[in-house]
Amino acid sequence: MDDPPPDDLRRAEAALHLRAELACAAATSASLPGRFDARRRGGLFTVHVSEPSLRFLCAVWGADPGDLGPALRALDDLPLARLVLPRPGVDGAARCRSAGLHRLPDSVLALASPASPSAGPSAGSVRVRVEDAEPAAFAAVLLDGYLAGGVLADFLRTEHLAWPVHRFLARSGGQLLGAAAMTLHGDVAVLGGAATPVRHRGRGAQSALLRHRLGVAAGFGCTLAVATAAVGSPSERNLARHGFATHRRTNWVRPATVLTR
């Protein structure tokens, strides 16, 4: 799909960075290993995490594909970061390659109006009720769904139990099926993270959680909801079913970074 309107794109990128600032501040306050830093560099948004197991968080975004100079200088300072760009076109991709960047698999940026969730329960789903989540129960379901352990589990728990995060659980009968979170940044809602334990997948938990979060965001007056996903993933398909416009993002890194990932 074509790139989103520039104003929506900038609002989404800024909200994602505010969410990253929240996560980095929570991790620092909890004394997790390494350094966590999210900051603005002119028009760019950057995240740097020194802990090796969390390097996937390192990123630079908000660059103009027609003027890569500032982004390349940021990568000089943050060599492990990936540069995230809207689809750069043939000329933009050539500029990235001529600058010595290596292309990684694309990612998805998904945008929607919270006031208009467009899908009902997915096929094969059971009756699911969504409820505000008690922190310990939320963390247990989320980490089970992500199959996370070690430092990653510590980071996810710390980020999602921070004060501004809205936490929700999907329940069917006496079973907790899935977890999902949301943060609000002005009139933009950032949806994430979300996870369903393997044994409960395919039962409609994430569809119910997505619809519920859109309704909550609309109730708070949000006019834009943003989420990220892997290309071709169940998350991307679920977002599209619920009225999100999905946009490809290209990811670029220095060649040395590819060897460390």
Coordinates of C-alpha atoms in Angstrom, one line a residue:
M1 CA 0.0 0.0 0.0
D2 CA 1.1 3.6 -0.6
D3 CA 2.8 5.5 2.3
P4 CA 0.4 7.1 4.8
P5 CA -0.4 10.9 4.7
P6 CA 2.8 12.7 5.9
D7 CA 1.0 14.2 8.9
D8 CA -0.3 10.8 10.1
L9 CA 3.1 9.2 9.5
R10 CA 4.9 11.9 11.6
R11 CA 2.3 11.6 14.4
A12 CA 2.7 7.8 14.4
E13 CA 6.5 7.9 14.4
A14 CA 6.5 10.5 17.2
A15 CA 4.1 8.3 19.3
L16 CA 6.2 5.2 18.8
H17 CA 9.2 7.1 20.0
L18 CA 7.4 8.3 23.1
R19 CA 6.5 4.7 23.8
A20 CA 10.2 3.8 23.4
E21 CA 11.2 6.6 25.8
L22 CA 8.7 5.1 28.4
A23 CA 10.3 1.7 28.0
C24 CA 13.8 2.9 28.2
A25 CA 13.0 5.0 31.3
A26 CA 11.3 2.0 33.0
A27 CA 14.3 -0.3 32.2
T28 CA 16.7 2.2 33.6
S29 CA 14.7 2.7 36.8
A30 CA 14.6 -1.1 37.2
S31 CA 18.4 -1.3 36.9
L32 CA 18.2 -3.8 34.0
P33 CA 21.6 -4.5 32.5
G34 CA 23.1 -2.2 30.0
R35 CA 22.2 1.3 28.9
F36 CA 18.8 2.4 27.5
D37 CA 18.5 5.6 25.6
A38 CA 15.7 7.0 23.4
R39 CA 16.2 10.5 22.1
R40 CA 15.5 13.0 19.3
R41 CA 18.3 14.0 17.0
G42 CA 16.9 16.9 15.0
G43 CA 14.1 15.4 13.0
L44 CA 15.2 11.8 13.7
F45 CA 14.1 9.4 16.4
T46 CA 16.7 7.1 17.9
V47 CA 16.8 4.2 20.3
H48 CA 20.0 2.7 21.6
V49 CA 20.2 -0.3 23.9
S50 CA 23.6 -1.8 24.8
E51 CA 22.5 -5.1 26.2
P52 CA 23.3 -7.7 23.4
S53 CA 20.0 -9.7 23.8
L54 CA 18.0 -6.5 23.3
R55 CA 19.8 -5.1 20.3
F56 CA 16.7 -5.6 18.1
L57 CA 15.4 -2.5 19.8
C58 CA 18.1 -0.3 18.4
A59 CA 16.7 1.8 15.6
V60 CA 16.8 5.2 13.8
W61 CA 13.6 6.4 12.1
G62 CA 12.0 9.6 10.8
A63 CA 14.6 10.1 8.1
D64 CA 13.9 11.6 4.7
P65 CA 14.8 8.9 2.1
G66 CA 15.9 11.8 -0.2
D67 CA 18.4 13.1 2.3
L68 CA 20.1 10.3 4.1
G69 CA 23.0 12.4 5.5
P70 CA 21.6 13.0 9.0
A71 CA 20.5 9.3 9.3
L72 CA 23.9 8.0 8.2
R73 CA 25.6 10.3 10.8
A74 CA 23.3 8.9 13.4
L75 CA 24.3 5.3 12.4
D76 CA 27.9 6.3 12.8
D77 CA 27.1 7.0 16.4
L78 CA 24.8 4.0 16.8
P79 CA 26.4 1.3 14.6
L80 CA 24.1 -1.5 15.8
A81 CA 20.9 0.3 15.0
R82 CA 18.7 -0.4 12.0
L83 CA 17.5 2.5 9.8
V84 CA 13.8 2.3 9.3
L85 CA 12.5 4.1 6.2
P86 CA 9.2 4.4 4.3
R87 CA 9.4 2.6 0.9
P88 CA 12.4 4.5 -0.6
G89 CA 11.8 3.6 -4.3
V90 CA 14.5 2.5 -6.7
D91 CA 16.5 5.7 -6.3
G92 CA 16.3 5.7 -2.5
A93 CA 17.3 2.0 -2.3
A94 CA 20.2 2.8 -4.5
R95 CA 21.3 5.6 -2.2
C96 CA 21.1 3.3 0.8
R97 CA 23.2 0.7 -0.9
S98 CA 25.7 3.2 -2.2
A99 CA 26.1 4.3 1.4
G100 CA 27.1 0.8 2.3
L101 CA 23.8 -0.3 3.9
H102 CA 22.4 -3.8 3.8
R103 CA 18.7 -4.4 3.5
L104 CA 16.9 -6.5 6.1
P105 CA 13.4 -7.9 5.8
D106 CA 10.7 -5.3 5.7
S107 CA 8.4 -4.5 8.6
V108 CA 4.8 -3.1 8.8
L109 CA 3.5 0.1 10.2
A110 CA -0.3 -0.1 10.6
L111 CA -2.6 2.9 11.1
A112 CA -6.3 3.2 11.8
S113 CA -9.0 5.5 13.2
P114 CA -9.9 4.1 16.7
A115 CA -13.5 5.2 16.2
S116 CA -14.1 2.7 13.4
P117 CA -13.1 -0.9 14.2
S118 CA -14.5 -2.8 11.2
A119 CA -14.4 -6.6 12.0
G120 CA -16.3 -8.9 14.2
P121 CA -14.9 -12.1 15.8
S122 CA -12.7 -14.1 13.5
A123 CA -13.8 -17.5 12.2
G124 CA -13.5 -20.3 14.7
S125 CA -13.3 -18.0 17.7
V126 CA -15.0 -18.7 21.0
R127 CA -16.8 -16.2 23.1
V128 CA -14.1 -14.0 24.6
R129 CA -14.4 -11.3 27.3
V130 CA -11.8 -8.6 27.7
E131 CA -11.0 -7.2 31.1
D132 CA -8.5 -4.7 32.6
A133 CA -5.6 -6.7 33.8
E134 CA -4.0 -7.1 37.2
P135 CA -0.3 -6.6 36.7
A136 CA 1.0 -10.1 37.8
A137 CA -1.6 -12.0 35.8
F138 CA -1.0 -9.8 32.7
A139 CA 2.8 -10.3 32.9
A140 CA 2.4 -14.1 33.2
V141 CA 0.2 -14.4 30.1
L142 CA 2.3 -11.9 28.1
L143 CA 5.6 -13.7 28.8
D144 CA 4.0 -17.1 28.1
G145 CA 2.8 -15.8 24.8
Y146 CA 6.1 -14.4 23.8
L147 CA 8.0 -17.5 25.0
A148 CA 10.3 -15.0 26.7
G149 CA 13.0 -15.7 29.3
G150 CA 16.1 -14.1 30.8
V151 CA 16.8 -10.4 30.1
L152 CA 14.1 -10.2 27.4
A153 CA 11.4 -11.3 29.9
D154 CA 12.7 -8.8 32.5
F155 CA 12.5 -6.0 29.9
L156 CA 9.0 -7.0 28.7
R157 CA 7.8 -7.2 32.2
T158 CA 9.3 -3.9 33.2
E159 CA 8.0 -2.1 30.1
H160 CA 4.5 -3.3 30.3
L161 CA 4.1 -2.9 34.1
A162 CA 5.1 0.8 33.9
W163 CA 2.4 3.2 35.1
P164 CA 1.1 4.7 31.9
V165 CA 0.5 1.3 30.2
H166 CA -3.1 0.2 29.8
R167 CA -3.2 -3.6 30.2
F168 CA -5.9 -6.0 29.1
L169 CA -6.5 -9.8 29.2
A170 CA -8.8 -11.9 27.1
R171 CA -10.8 -14.5 29.0
S172 CA -13.0 -17.4 27.9
G173 CA -14.7 -19.2 30.8
G174 CA -12.0 -19.6 33.4
Q175 CA -9.1 -19.5 31.0
L176 CA -6.9 -16.5 30.3
L177 CA -6.3 -16.6 26.5
G178 CA -4.1 -13.6 25.7
A179 CA -2.7 -10.3 26.7
A180 CA -2.4 -6.9 25.0
A181 CA -1.3 -3.4 26.0
M182 CA -1.7 0.1 24.9
T183 CA -0.2 3.6 25.6
L184 CA -1.8 6.9 24.8
H185 CA 0.3 9.8 23.6
G186 CA -1.8 12.9 23.1
D187 CA -4.4 11.8 20.5
V188 CA -2.4 8.8 19.3
A189 CA -2.8 5.3 20.7
V190 CA 0.2 2.9 20.4
L191 CA -1.0 -0.7 20.5
G192 CA 1.6 -3.1 21.7
G193 CA 2.7 -5.6 22.9
A194 CA 0.3 -8.4 22.5
A195 CA 0.8 -12.1 22.8
T196 CA -1.2 -15.3 23.1
P197 CA 0.2 -18.5 24.6
V198 CA 0.6 -21.2 21.9
R199 CA -2.1 -23.5 23.4
H200 CA -4.7 -20.7 23.0
R201 CA -3.9 -19.4 19.6
G202 CA -6.7 -19.4 17.0
R203 CA -9.4 -18.8 19.5
G204 CA -10.0 -15.1 18.8
A205 CA -8.2 -13.6 21.7
Q206 CA -6.2 -11.0 19.8
S207 CA -9.2 -10.0 17.7
A208 CA -11.2 -9.3 20.8
L209 CA -8.2 -7.4 22.4
L210 CA -7.7 -5.3 19.3
R211 CA -11.3 -4.3 19.1
H212 CA -11.4 -3.5 22.8
R213 CA -8.3 -1.3 22.7
L214 CA -9.6 0.6 19.7
G215 CA -12.8 1.3 21.6
V216 CA -10.9 2.4 24.7
A217 CA -8.7 4.7 22.6
A218 CA -11.7 6.2 20.9
G219 CA -13.2 6.9 24.4
F220 CA -10.1 8.8 25.3
G221 CA -10.4 11.0 22.2
C222 CA -7.7 9.4 20.2
T223 CA -7.9 10.0 16.4
L224 CA -5.1 7.7 15.3
A225 CA -4.0 4.2 16.4
V226 CA -0.6 2.8 15.4
A227 CA 0.9 -0.7 15.6
T228 CA 3.8 -2.5 14.1
A229 CA 4.1 -6.1 12.8
A230 CA 6.2 -8.4 10.8
V231 CA 5.3 -8.8 7.1
G232 CA 3.0 -11.7 6.5
S233 CA 2.5 -12.4 10.2
P234 CA -0.8 -13.2 11.9
S235 CA -0.6 -9.8 13.6
E236 CA -0.5 -8.1 10.2
R237 CA -3.5 -10.0 8.9
N238 CA -5.4 -9.3 12.1
L239 CA -4.7 -5.6 11.9
A240 CA -5.9 -5.5 8.3
R241 CA -9.1 -7.4 9.2
H242 CA -9.8 -4.7 11.7
G243 CA -9.5 -1.7 9.3
F244 CA -5.9 -0.9 9.7
A245 CA -4.1 0.4 6.6
T246 CA -0.7 -1.4 6.5
H247 CA 2.4 0.2 5.1
R248 CA 5.7 -1.5 4.3
R249 CA 8.8 -0.1 6.0
T250 CA 12.3 -0.9 4.8
N251 CA 15.1 -1.7 7.3
W252 CA 18.7 -1.1 6.6
V253 CA 21.9 -1.8 8.7
R254 CA 25.6 -1.5 8.4
P255 CA 27.1 -4.8 7.1
A256 CA 28.9 -5.4 10.3
T257 CA 25.6 -5.3 12.1
V258 CA 24.2 -8.1 10.1
L259 CA 26.9 -10.4 11.5
T260 CA 26.0 -9.6 15.1
R261 CA 22.2 -10.2 14.8

